[in-house]
Amino acid sequence: MTDPAAPTAEMPMPGAEPRARVAVWLGSAAPMRSVRWLDGAIKAASVFPGAIAIAAGDPVWLDLAADRAKLVGVPCAGIATELQLDYLGWAQVVVAAAQQLHVASVLVDEASRPERFPEVAAIAELLGAAQLTHVVRVAQMEGGMLATRLAGGELQTLRVRGPAVIGVRIADSPVDEYPTPRPGSAMQRLDLGLLGLDPAVLGHRAQPPRTGAEPRKTVERIAEHLAVHVRARGA
C-alpha cells in the first residue's frame, strides 16, 4: 500500500546551474539474472528527459549495455576497462562519470548482480546525495521524482527532491532470448584518464582474483591441525 505521509528526501541543488540529468548505472559486468532486470532499470530511467545509461567493463558487456539502452531510446556512455574493482572503486568511477556528464541523480540496477547493492550507498556518499534502495517504481514529479520502495512487507512512496542515488529492482517484460549485440557505434566512449582517474590508483581497490578451489570448512581445518599433533606425539 502507498503511504501518503511517507518522508520526503530533500537536498538543495548545488550551484547556480541545476544539474537535473538522471543516469542509470548498469554496472561493470553482464547480469547474473535475466536481462529483463537490466531492461527494467533502463526503462525506469527513460521517463526522465535527457537520461543516459552508464556502464563500465569489457567491450562485450559494453556492447550489450548499449544495445539494451538503444531499444528504449536511451543513450549509453561506456567506460572500457579491464579493472576488477570492489564497490568503492566502482563508486569512484560512477561519480567521475556523473560529473563529466552533468548528472544530478543516479539510478542503480541493484537487482542484476549482488555487488550492485553496496554500490548505492558508496555512490551516494561520494556525491553527497540522498539514497534509497529496494525501489520498485519511479516517476517524475514537479521538482523531483516519486520513488516507491519495499520496506519490509509494505510499499512506501517517497517524494525525492534534489540529488539522489536510487537502487532499483524493476523487471521489464520476460525475455526468452535476445540477439547478439552489435558493437555500439553510437555509444559515448569515456576513459578513466578523461574522467580524471588514474588506473594505477584505482588498482588499489581491485578485488583479489577468484580461484576455483572451494574454501575449506572449519571442521576440515581443525582436523588437519589435530592430525599434525597426533603424528608428532606418536613418532
Coordinates of N, CA and C in Angstrom, one line a residue:
M1 N 0.8 -1.2 0.0 CA 0.0 0.0 0.0 C 0.9 1.2 0.0
T2 N 0.4 2.3 -0.5 CA 1.1 3.6 -0.6 C 0.9 4.4 0.6
D3 N 1.9 4.9 1.1 CA 1.9 5.7 2.3 C 2.0 7.2 1.9
P4 N 0.8 8.0 2.0 CA 0.9 9.4 1.5 C 1.7 10.2 2.5
A5 N 1.9 9.7 3.7 CA 2.6 10.5 4.7 C 4.1 10.1 4.8
A6 N 4.5 9.4 3.8 CA 5.9 8.9 3.8 C 6.9 10.1 3.8
P7 N 8.1 9.9 4.4 CA 9.0 11.1 4.5 C 9.5 11.5 3.1
T8 N 10.0 12.7 3.1 CA 10.5 13.3 1.8 C 12.0 13.5 1.9
A9 N 12.7 13.0 0.9 CA 14.2 13.3 0.9 C 14.4 14.5 0.1
E10 N 14.9 15.6 0.8 CA 15.1 16.8 0.1 C 16.5 17.3 0.3
M11 N 17.2 17.7 -0.8 CA 18.5 18.3 -0.7 C 18.6 19.4 -1.8
P12 N 19.2 20.5 -1.5 CA 19.3 21.6 -2.4 C 20.2 21.2 -3.6
M13 N 19.8 21.7 -4.8 CA 20.7 21.5 -6.0 C 21.9 22.4 -5.9
P14 N 23.1 21.8 -6.1 CA 24.3 22.6 -6.0 C 24.5 23.6 -7.1
G15 N 25.0 24.8 -6.8 CA 25.4 25.7 -7.8 C 24.2 26.5 -8.4
A16 N 24.6 27.5 -9.2 CA 23.5 28.3 -9.8 C 22.9 27.6 -11.0
E17 N 23.6 26.7 -11.6 CA 23.1 26.0 -12.8 C 22.6 24.6 -12.4
P18 N 21.3 24.3 -12.4 CA 20.8 23.0 -11.9 C 21.3 21.9 -12.8
R19 N 21.7 20.8 -12.2 CA 22.1 19.6 -12.9 C 21.0 18.5 -12.7
A20 N 20.0 18.6 -13.6 CA 18.9 17.8 -13.4 C 18.9 16.4 -14.2
R21 N 20.0 16.2 -14.8 CA 20.0 15.0 -15.7 C 20.1 13.7 -14.8
V22 N 19.4 12.7 -15.2 CA 19.4 11.4 -14.5 C 20.2 10.3 -15.3
A23 N 21.0 9.6 -14.6 CA 21.7 8.5 -15.2 C 21.3 7.2 -14.6
V24 N 21.5 6.1 -15.3 CA 21.3 4.8 -14.7 C 22.6 4.0 -14.8
W25 N 23.1 3.6 -13.7 CA 24.4 2.8 -13.6 C 24.0 1.3 -13.8
L26 N 24.5 0.8 -14.9 CA 24.2 -0.6 -15.3 C 25.3 -1.6 -14.7
G27 N 26.4 -1.1 -14.2 CA 27.3 -1.9 -13.6 C 28.5 -2.2 -14.5
S28 N 29.3 -3.1 -14.0 CA 30.6 -3.4 -14.6 C 30.7 -4.8 -15.2
A29 N 29.5 -5.5 -15.3 CA 29.5 -6.9 -15.9 C 28.1 -7.2 -16.3
A30 N 27.9 -8.2 -17.1 CA 26.6 -8.6 -17.6 C 25.8 -9.1 -16.4
P31 N 24.4 -9.1 -16.5 CA 23.6 -9.5 -15.5 C 23.8 -11.0 -15.2
M32 N 23.7 -11.4 -13.9 CA 23.7 -12.8 -13.5 C 22.3 -13.3 -13.6
R33 N 21.3 -12.4 -13.5 CA 19.9 -12.8 -13.6 C 19.4 -12.5 -15.0
S34 N 18.2 -12.7 -15.3 CA 17.6 -12.4 -16.6 C 17.9 -10.9 -17.0
V35 N 18.1 -10.8 -18.3 CA 18.3 -9.4 -18.8 C 17.1 -8.5 -18.6
R36 N 16.0 -9.1 -18.3 CA 14.8 -8.2 -18.0 C 15.0 -7.2 -16.9
W37 N 15.9 -7.6 -15.9 CA 16.2 -6.6 -14.9 C 17.0 -5.4 -15.4
L38 N 17.9 -5.7 -16.3 CA 18.7 -4.7 -16.9 C 17.7 -3.8 -17.7
D39 N 16.8 -4.4 -18.5 CA 15.9 -3.6 -19.3 C 15.0 -2.8 -18.4
G40 N 14.6 -3.3 -17.3 CA 13.7 -2.6 -16.4 C 14.3 -1.4 -15.8
A41 N 15.6 -1.5 -15.4 CA 16.3 -0.3 -14.9 C 16.5 0.8 -16.0
I42 N 16.8 0.4 -17.2 CA 16.9 1.4 -18.3 C 15.6 2.0 -18.5
K43 N 14.5 1.3 -18.6 CA 13.2 1.8 -18.9 C 12.8 2.8 -17.7
A44 N 13.1 2.5 -16.5 CA 12.8 3.4 -15.4 C 13.5 4.7 -15.6
A45 N 14.7 4.7 -16.1 CA 15.4 6.0 -16.3 C 14.9 6.7 -17.5
S46 N 14.3 6.0 -18.4 CA 13.9 6.7 -19.7 C 12.7 7.7 -19.5
V47 N 12.1 7.6 -18.4 CA 11.0 8.6 -18.2 C 11.5 10.0 -17.8
F48 N 12.8 10.1 -17.6 CA 13.4 11.4 -17.3 C 14.1 12.0 -18.5
P49 N 13.7 13.2 -18.9 CA 14.3 13.8 -20.1 C 15.8 13.9 -20.0
G50 N 16.5 13.5 -21.1 CA 17.9 13.6 -21.1 C 18.6 12.5 -20.4
A51 N 17.9 11.4 -20.0 CA 18.5 10.3 -19.2 C 19.6 9.6 -20.0
I52 N 20.6 9.1 -19.3 CA 21.7 8.4 -20.0 C 22.1 7.1 -19.2
A53 N 22.5 6.1 -19.9 CA 22.9 4.9 -19.2 C 24.5 4.9 -19.1
I54 N 25.0 4.4 -18.0 CA 26.5 4.3 -17.9 C 26.8 2.9 -17.5
A55 N 27.8 2.4 -18.2 CA 28.3 1.0 -18.0 C 29.9 1.1 -18.1
A56 N 30.5 0.1 -17.4 CA 32.0 0.0 -17.5 C 32.3 -1.5 -17.5
G57 N 33.5 -1.7 -18.1 CA 34.0 -3.1 -18.2 C 34.5 -3.5 -19.5
D58 N 34.4 -4.8 -19.9 CA 35.0 -5.2 -21.2 C 34.0 -4.9 -22.3
P59 N 34.6 -4.9 -23.6 CA 33.8 -4.4 -24.7 C 32.5 -5.3 -25.0
V60 N 32.6 -6.6 -24.7 CA 31.4 -7.4 -25.0 C 30.2 -6.9 -24.1
W61 N 30.5 -6.7 -22.8 CA 29.5 -6.2 -21.9 C 29.0 -4.8 -22.3
L62 N 29.9 -3.9 -22.7 CA 29.5 -2.6 -23.1 C 28.6 -2.6 -24.3
D63 N 28.9 -3.5 -25.2 CA 28.0 -3.6 -26.4 C 26.6 -4.1 -26.0
L64 N 26.5 -5.0 -25.1 CA 25.2 -5.5 -24.6 C 24.5 -4.3 -23.9
A65 N 25.2 -3.6 -23.0 CA 24.5 -2.5 -22.3 C 24.0 -1.4 -23.3
A66 N 24.8 -1.1 -24.3 CA 24.4 -0.1 -25.3 C 23.3 -0.5 -26.1
D67 N 23.3 -1.8 -26.4 CA 22.2 -2.4 -27.3 C 20.9 -2.4 -26.5
R68 N 20.9 -2.8 -25.2 CA 19.6 -2.8 -24.5 C 19.1 -1.3 -24.2
A69 N 20.0 -0.4 -24.0 CA 19.6 1.0 -23.8 C 19.0 1.6 -25.1
K70 N 19.6 1.2 -26.2 CA 19.2 1.7 -27.5 C 17.7 1.3 -27.8
L71 N 17.3 0.1 -27.3 CA 16.0 -0.4 -27.6 C 14.9 0.5 -27.0
V72 N 15.2 1.2 -25.9 CA 14.2 2.1 -25.3 C 14.6 3.6 -25.5
G73 N 15.6 3.8 -26.4 CA 15.9 5.2 -26.8 C 16.7 6.0 -25.8
V74 N 17.5 5.3 -25.0 CA 18.3 5.9 -24.0 C 19.8 5.8 -24.5
P75 N 20.5 7.0 -24.6 CA 21.9 6.9 -25.0 C 22.7 6.2 -23.9
C76 N 23.9 5.7 -24.3 CA 24.7 5.0 -23.3 C 26.2 5.5 -23.4
A77 N 26.8 5.7 -22.2 CA 28.2 6.0 -22.1 C 28.9 4.8 -21.6
G78 N 30.0 4.4 -22.3 CA 30.7 3.2 -21.9 C 32.2 3.6 -21.5
I79 N 32.6 2.9 -20.4 CA 34.0 3.1 -19.9 C 34.7 1.8 -20.0
A80 N 35.5 1.6 -21.1 CA 36.2 0.4 -21.3 C 37.4 0.2 -20.3
T81 N 37.4 -0.9 -19.6 CA 38.5 -1.1 -18.6 C 38.5 -2.6 -18.3
E82 N 39.7 -3.1 -18.0 CA 39.9 -4.5 -17.6 C 40.0 -4.6 -16.0
L83 N 39.9 -3.4 -15.4 CA 40.0 -3.5 -13.9 C 38.8 -4.2 -13.3
Q84 N 39.1 -5.0 -12.2 CA 38.1 -5.7 -11.4 C 38.1 -5.0 -10.1
L85 N 37.2 -4.1 -9.8 CA 37.2 -3.3 -8.6 C 36.2 -3.7 -7.6
D86 N 36.4 -3.3 -6.3 CA 35.3 -3.5 -5.3 C 34.3 -2.4 -5.5
Y87 N 33.3 -2.4 -4.6 CA 32.2 -1.5 -4.7 C 32.7 0.0 -4.5
L88 N 33.7 0.2 -3.7 CA 34.2 1.5 -3.5 C 34.9 2.0 -4.7
G89 N 35.6 1.1 -5.4 CA 36.3 1.5 -6.6 C 35.4 1.9 -7.7
W90 N 34.3 1.1 -7.9 CA 33.3 1.4 -9.0 C 32.6 2.6 -8.6
A91 N 32.3 2.9 -7.4 CA 31.6 4.1 -7.0 C 32.4 5.3 -7.4
Q92 N 33.8 5.3 -7.3 CA 34.6 6.4 -7.8 C 34.4 6.6 -9.3
V93 N 34.4 5.5 -10.0 CA 34.2 5.6 -11.5 C 32.8 6.2 -11.8
V94 N 31.8 5.8 -11.1 CA 30.4 6.3 -11.4 C 30.4 7.8 -11.1
V95 N 30.9 8.2 -10.0 CA 30.8 9.6 -9.6 C 31.6 10.5 -10.6
A96 N 32.8 10.0 -11.0 CA 33.5 10.8 -12.0 C 32.8 10.9 -13.3
A97 N 32.1 9.8 -13.8 CA 31.3 9.8 -15.0 C 30.1 10.7 -14.8
A98 N 29.5 10.7 -13.7 CA 28.3 11.5 -13.4 C 28.7 13.0 -13.5
Q99 N 29.8 13.4 -13.0 CA 30.3 14.8 -13.0 C 30.6 15.2 -14.4
Q100 N 31.2 14.3 -15.2 CA 31.6 14.6 -16.6 C 30.3 14.7 -17.4
L101 N 29.3 14.0 -17.1 CA 28.0 14.0 -17.9 C 27.0 15.0 -17.3
H102 N 27.3 15.7 -16.3 CA 26.4 16.7 -15.7 C 25.1 16.0 -15.2
V103 N 25.4 14.9 -14.4 CA 24.3 14.1 -13.8 C 24.0 14.6 -12.4
A104 N 22.7 14.7 -12.0 CA 22.4 15.0 -10.7 C 22.0 13.8 -9.9
S105 N 21.2 12.9 -10.4 CA 20.8 11.7 -9.7 C 21.1 10.5 -10.5
V106 N 21.3 9.4 -9.8 CA 21.7 8.1 -10.4 C 20.8 7.0 -9.9
L107 N 20.2 6.3 -10.9 CA 19.6 5.0 -10.6 C 20.6 3.9 -10.8
V108 N 20.5 2.9 -9.9 CA 21.4 1.8 -9.9 C 20.7 0.5 -10.1
D109 N 21.0 -0.3 -11.1 CA 20.4 -1.6 -11.3 C 20.9 -2.5 -10.2
E110 N 20.3 -2.6 -9.0 CA 20.8 -3.3 -7.9 C 20.3 -4.8 -8.0
A111 N 19.5 -5.1 -9.0 CA 18.9 -6.5 -9.0 C 19.7 -7.5 -9.8
S112 N 20.4 -7.0 -10.8 CA 21.1 -7.9 -11.8 C 22.3 -8.6 -11.2
R113 N 23.0 -8.0 -10.3 CA 24.1 -8.6 -9.7 C 24.2 -8.2 -8.2
P114 N 24.6 -9.1 -7.3 CA 24.6 -8.7 -5.8 C 25.5 -7.6 -5.5
E115 N 26.7 -7.4 -6.2 CA 27.6 -6.3 -5.9 C 27.0 -4.9 -6.1
R116 N 26.0 -4.8 -6.9 CA 25.4 -3.5 -7.1 C 24.8 -2.9 -5.9
F117 N 24.3 -3.7 -5.0 CA 23.6 -3.2 -3.8 C 24.5 -2.3 -2.9
P118 N 25.7 -2.7 -2.5 CA 26.6 -1.8 -1.7 C 27.0 -0.6 -2.5
E119 N 27.0 -0.7 -3.8 CA 27.5 0.5 -4.6 C 26.5 1.7 -4.4
V120 N 25.2 1.4 -4.1 CA 24.3 2.5 -4.0 C 24.7 3.5 -2.9
A121 N 25.1 2.9 -1.7 CA 25.5 3.8 -0.6 C 26.8 4.4 -0.9
A122 N 27.7 3.7 -1.5 CA 29.1 4.3 -1.8 C 29.0 5.5 -2.8
I123 N 28.1 5.3 -3.8 CA 28.0 6.4 -4.8 C 27.3 7.6 -4.1
A124 N 26.3 7.3 -3.3 CA 25.5 8.4 -2.6 C 26.5 9.2 -1.7
E125 N 27.3 8.5 -1.0 CA 28.2 9.2 -0.1 C 29.2 10.1 -0.8
L126 N 29.7 9.6 -1.9 CA 30.7 10.4 -2.7 C 30.0 11.6 -3.4
L127 N 28.8 11.4 -3.8 CA 28.0 12.5 -4.4 C 27.4 13.5 -3.4
G128 N 27.4 13.1 -2.1 CA 26.7 13.9 -1.1 C 25.2 13.9 -1.4
A129 N 24.6 12.8 -1.8 CA 23.2 12.7 -2.2 C 22.4 11.8 -1.3
A130 N 21.1 12.0 -1.3 CA 20.2 11.1 -0.6 C 20.3 9.7 -1.2
Q131 N 19.9 8.7 -0.5 CA 20.0 7.3 -1.1 C 18.7 6.5 -0.7
L132 N 18.3 5.7 -1.6 CA 17.2 4.8 -1.4 C 17.5 3.4 -2.0
T133 N 17.1 2.3 -1.4 CA 17.3 1.0 -2.0 C 15.9 0.3 -2.1
H134 N 15.9 -0.8 -2.8 CA 14.7 -1.6 -3.0 C 13.6 -0.9 -3.6
V135 N 13.9 0.0 -4.5 CA 12.8 0.8 -5.2 C 12.3 0.0 -6.4
V136 N 10.9 -0.1 -6.4 CA 10.2 -0.9 -7.4 C 9.5 0.0 -8.5
R137 N 9.5 1.3 -8.3 CA 8.8 2.2 -9.2 C 9.3 3.6 -9.0
V138 N 9.6 4.3 -10.1 CA 10.0 5.7 -10.1 C 9.2 6.5 -11.1
A139 N 8.9 7.7 -10.8 CA 8.1 8.5 -11.7 C 8.5 10.0 -11.5
Q140 N 8.3 10.8 -12.5 CA 8.6 12.2 -12.4 C 7.6 12.9 -11.6
M141 N 8.0 14.0 -11.0 CA 7.1 14.9 -10.3 C 7.7 16.3 -10.4
E142 N 7.0 17.3 -10.2 CA 7.5 18.7 -10.3 C 8.6 18.9 -9.3
G143 N 9.8 19.2 -9.8 CA 11.0 19.4 -9.0 C 11.7 18.2 -8.4
G144 N 11.3 17.0 -8.9 CA 12.0 15.8 -8.4 C 11.4 14.5 -9.0
M145 N 11.3 13.5 -8.1 CA 10.7 12.3 -8.5 C 10.0 11.6 -7.4
L146 N 9.1 10.7 -7.7 CA 8.4 9.8 -6.8 C 9.1 8.5 -6.8
A147 N 9.4 7.9 -5.7 CA 10.0 6.6 -5.6 C 9.3 5.7 -4.7
T148 N 8.8 4.6 -5.2 CA 8.1 3.6 -4.4 C 9.1 2.4 -4.1
R149 N 9.2 2.2 -2.8 CA 10.2 1.1 -2.4 C 9.5 0.1 -1.4
L150 N 10.1 -1.1 -1.4 CA 9.7 -2.1 -0.5 C 10.4 -1.9 0.9
A151 N 9.6 -1.8 1.9 CA 10.1 -1.7 3.2 C 9.4 -2.7 4.1
G152 N 10.1 -3.8 4.3 CA 9.5 -5.0 5.0 C 8.5 -5.6 4.1
G153 N 7.3 -5.7 4.5 CA 6.2 -6.2 3.7 C 5.3 -5.1 3.1
E154 N 5.7 -3.9 3.2 CA 4.9 -2.8 2.8 C 5.6 -2.0 1.7
L155 N 4.8 -1.2 1.0 CA 5.3 -0.2 0.0 C 5.2 1.2 0.5
Q156 N 6.3 1.9 0.4 CA 6.4 3.3 0.8 C 6.6 4.1 -0.5
T157 N 5.9 5.2 -0.6 CA 6.2 6.2 -1.7 C 6.7 7.5 -1.1
L158 N 7.9 7.8 -1.6 CA 8.6 9.0 -1.1 C 8.8 10.0 -2.2
R159 N 8.7 11.3 -1.8 CA 8.9 12.4 -2.7 C 10.4 12.8 -2.6
V160 N 11.2 12.6 -3.6 CA 12.6 12.9 -3.6 C 12.9 14.2 -4.4
R161 N 13.5 15.1 -3.7 CA 13.9 16.4 -4.3 C 15.4 16.6 -4.1
G162 N 16.0 17.0 -5.2 CA 17.5 17.2 -5.2 C 18.2 15.9 -5.5
P163 N 19.5 15.9 -5.5 CA 20.3 14.8 -5.9 C 20.0 13.5 -5.1
A164 N 19.9 12.4 -5.7 CA 19.6 11.1 -5.1 C 20.3 10.0 -5.8
V165 N 20.6 8.9 -5.1 CA 21.1 7.7 -5.7 C 20.1 6.6 -5.3
I166 N 19.5 6.0 -6.3 CA 18.3 5.1 -6.0 C 18.6 3.7 -6.6
G167 N 18.6 2.7 -5.7 CA 18.8 1.4 -6.2 C 17.4 0.8 -6.6
V168 N 17.3 0.4 -7.9 CA 16.0 -0.1 -8.4 C 16.0 -1.6 -8.6
R169 N 14.9 -2.2 -8.4 CA 14.6 -3.6 -8.6 C 13.4 -3.7 -9.4
I170 N 13.5 -3.4 -10.7 CA 12.4 -3.3 -11.6 C 12.6 -4.2 -12.8
A171 N 11.7 -5.1 -13.0 CA 11.9 -6.1 -14.1 C 11.0 -5.6 -15.2
D172 N 11.5 -5.7 -16.5 CA 10.7 -5.5 -17.6 C 10.0 -6.8 -18.1
S173 N 9.4 -6.8 -19.2 CA 8.8 -8.0 -19.7 C 9.7 -9.1 -19.9
P174 N 9.3 -10.4 -19.7 CA 10.2 -11.5 -19.8 C 10.8 -11.6 -21.2
V175 N 12.1 -12.0 -21.2 CA 12.9 -12.1 -22.4 C 13.4 -13.5 -22.5
D176 N 12.9 -14.3 -23.6 CA 13.4 -15.6 -23.7 C 14.8 -15.7 -24.3
E177 N 15.1 -14.8 -25.2 CA 16.4 -14.7 -25.8 C 16.5 -13.4 -26.5
Y178 N 17.8 -13.0 -26.7 CA 18.0 -11.7 -27.4 C 19.2 -11.9 -28.4
P179 N 19.2 -11.1 -29.5 CA 20.2 -11.3 -30.4 C 21.6 -10.8 -29.9
T180 N 22.6 -11.4 -30.4 CA 24.0 -11.0 -30.0 C 24.1 -9.5 -30.3
P181 N 24.5 -8.7 -29.3 CA 24.6 -7.2 -29.6 C 25.7 -6.9 -30.6
R182 N 25.4 -5.9 -31.3 CA 26.5 -5.4 -32.3 C 27.3 -4.3 -31.6
P183 N 28.5 -4.1 -32.0 CA 29.3 -3.0 -31.4 C 28.6 -1.7 -31.4
G184 N 28.6 -1.1 -30.2 CA 27.8 0.2 -30.1 C 28.5 1.3 -30.7
S185 N 28.2 1.6 -32.0 CA 28.9 2.7 -32.7 C 28.4 4.0 -32.1
A186 N 27.2 4.1 -31.6 CA 26.7 5.4 -31.1 C 27.0 5.6 -29.6
M187 N 27.7 4.6 -29.0 CA 28.0 4.8 -27.6 C 29.0 5.9 -27.4
Q188 N 28.7 6.7 -26.3 CA 29.7 7.7 -26.0 C 30.8 7.1 -25.2
R189 N 32.0 7.1 -25.7 CA 33.1 6.5 -25.1 C 33.8 7.4 -24.1
L190 N 34.0 6.9 -22.9 CA 34.7 7.6 -21.9 C 35.9 6.7 -21.5
D191 N 36.9 7.3 -21.0 CA 38.0 6.5 -20.4 C 38.4 7.1 -19.1
L192 N 39.2 6.3 -18.3 CA 39.5 6.7 -17.0 C 40.3 8.0 -16.9
G193 N 41.2 8.1 -17.9 CA 42.0 9.4 -17.9 C 41.2 10.6 -18.2
L194 N 40.2 10.5 -19.1 CA 39.3 11.6 -19.4 C 38.5 12.0 -18.1
L195 N 38.2 11.0 -17.3 CA 37.4 11.2 -16.1 C 38.3 11.7 -14.9
G196 N 39.6 11.8 -15.2 CA 40.5 12.3 -14.1 C 40.8 11.2 -13.1
L197 N 40.8 9.9 -13.6 CA 41.1 8.8 -12.7 C 42.3 8.1 -13.1
D198 N 43.2 7.7 -12.2 CA 44.4 7.0 -12.5 C 44.2 5.5 -12.3
P199 N 44.3 4.7 -13.4 CA 44.1 3.3 -13.2 C 45.0 2.7 -12.1
A200 N 46.2 3.2 -12.0 CA 47.2 2.6 -11.0 C 46.7 2.9 -9.6
V201 N 46.1 4.0 -9.4 CA 45.5 4.3 -8.1 C 44.2 3.5 -7.8
L202 N 43.4 3.4 -8.8 CA 42.2 2.6 -8.7 C 42.5 1.2 -8.5
G203 N 43.6 0.7 -9.0 CA 44.0 -0.7 -8.8 C 44.1 -1.1 -7.4
H204 N 44.3 -0.1 -6.4 CA 44.3 -0.5 -5.0 C 43.0 -0.9 -4.5
R205 N 41.9 -0.7 -5.3 CA 40.6 -1.1 -4.9 C 40.2 -2.4 -5.7
A206 N 41.2 -3.0 -6.3 CA 40.9 -4.2 -7.1 C 40.6 -5.4 -6.2
Q207 N 39.7 -6.2 -6.7 CA 39.3 -7.4 -5.9 C 40.4 -8.5 -6.2
P208 N 40.7 -9.3 -5.2 CA 41.6 -10.4 -5.5 C 41.0 -11.4 -6.5
P209 N 41.8 -12.0 -7.3 CA 41.3 -13.0 -8.3 C 40.6 -14.1 -7.7
R210 N 39.5 -14.5 -8.2 CA 38.8 -15.7 -7.7 C 39.4 -17.0 -8.1
T211 N 39.5 -17.9 -7.3 CA 40.0 -19.2 -7.6 C 38.9 -20.3 -7.7
G212 N 39.1 -21.3 -8.4 CA 38.1 -22.3 -8.5 C 38.0 -23.3 -7.3
A213 N 39.1 -23.2 -6.4 CA 39.1 -24.1 -5.3 C 38.1 -23.7 -4.2
E214 N 37.3 -24.6 -3.7 CA 36.4 -24.3 -2.6 C 37.1 -24.1 -1.3
P215 N 36.7 -23.1 -0.5 CA 37.4 -22.9 0.7 C 37.1 -24.0 1.7
R216 N 38.1 -24.4 2.5 CA 38.0 -25.5 3.4 C 37.0 -25.1 4.5
K217 N 36.3 -26.1 4.9 CA 35.3 -25.9 6.1 C 36.1 -25.8 7.4
T218 N 35.5 -25.2 8.4 CA 36.2 -25.1 9.7 C 36.6 -26.4 10.2
V219 N 35.7 -27.4 10.2 CA 35.9 -28.7 10.7 C 37.1 -29.4 10.0
E220 N 37.3 -29.2 8.7 CA 38.4 -29.7 8.0 C 39.7 -29.1 8.4
R221 N 39.7 -27.8 8.7 CA 40.9 -27.2 9.1 C 41.3 -27.6 10.5
I222 N 40.3 -27.9 11.4 CA 40.6 -28.4 12.8 C 41.2 -29.8 12.7
A223 N 40.6 -30.6 11.9 CA 41.1 -32.0 11.7 C 42.5 -32.0 11.2
E224 N 42.8 -31.1 10.3 CA 44.2 -31.1 9.7 C 45.2 -30.6 10.8
H225 N 44.8 -29.7 11.7 CA 45.6 -29.2 12.7 C 45.9 -30.3 13.8
L226 N 44.8 -31.0 14.1 CA 45.0 -32.1 15.1 C 45.8 -33.2 14.6
A227 N 45.7 -33.5 13.3 CA 46.5 -34.6 12.7 C 48.0 -34.4 12.8
V228 N 48.4 -33.2 12.7 CA 49.8 -32.8 12.8 C 50.3 -33.2 14.2
H229 N 49.6 -32.8 15.3 CA 50.0 -33.0 16.6 C 49.9 -34.5 17.0
V230 N 48.9 -35.2 16.5 CA 48.8 -36.6 16.8 C 50.0 -37.4 16.2
R231 N 50.4 -37.1 15.0 CA 51.5 -37.7 14.4 C 52.8 -37.4 15.2
A232 N 52.9 -36.1 15.7 CA 54.1 -35.7 16.4 C 54.2 -36.5 17.7
R233 N 53.1 -36.8 18.4 CA 53.2 -37.5 19.7 C 53.5 -39.0 19.4
G234 N 53.0 -39.5 18.3 CA 53.2 -41.0 18.1 C 54.5 -41.3 17.4
A235 N 55.3 -40.3 17.1 CA 56.6 -40.5 16.4 C 57.6 -41.1 17.4

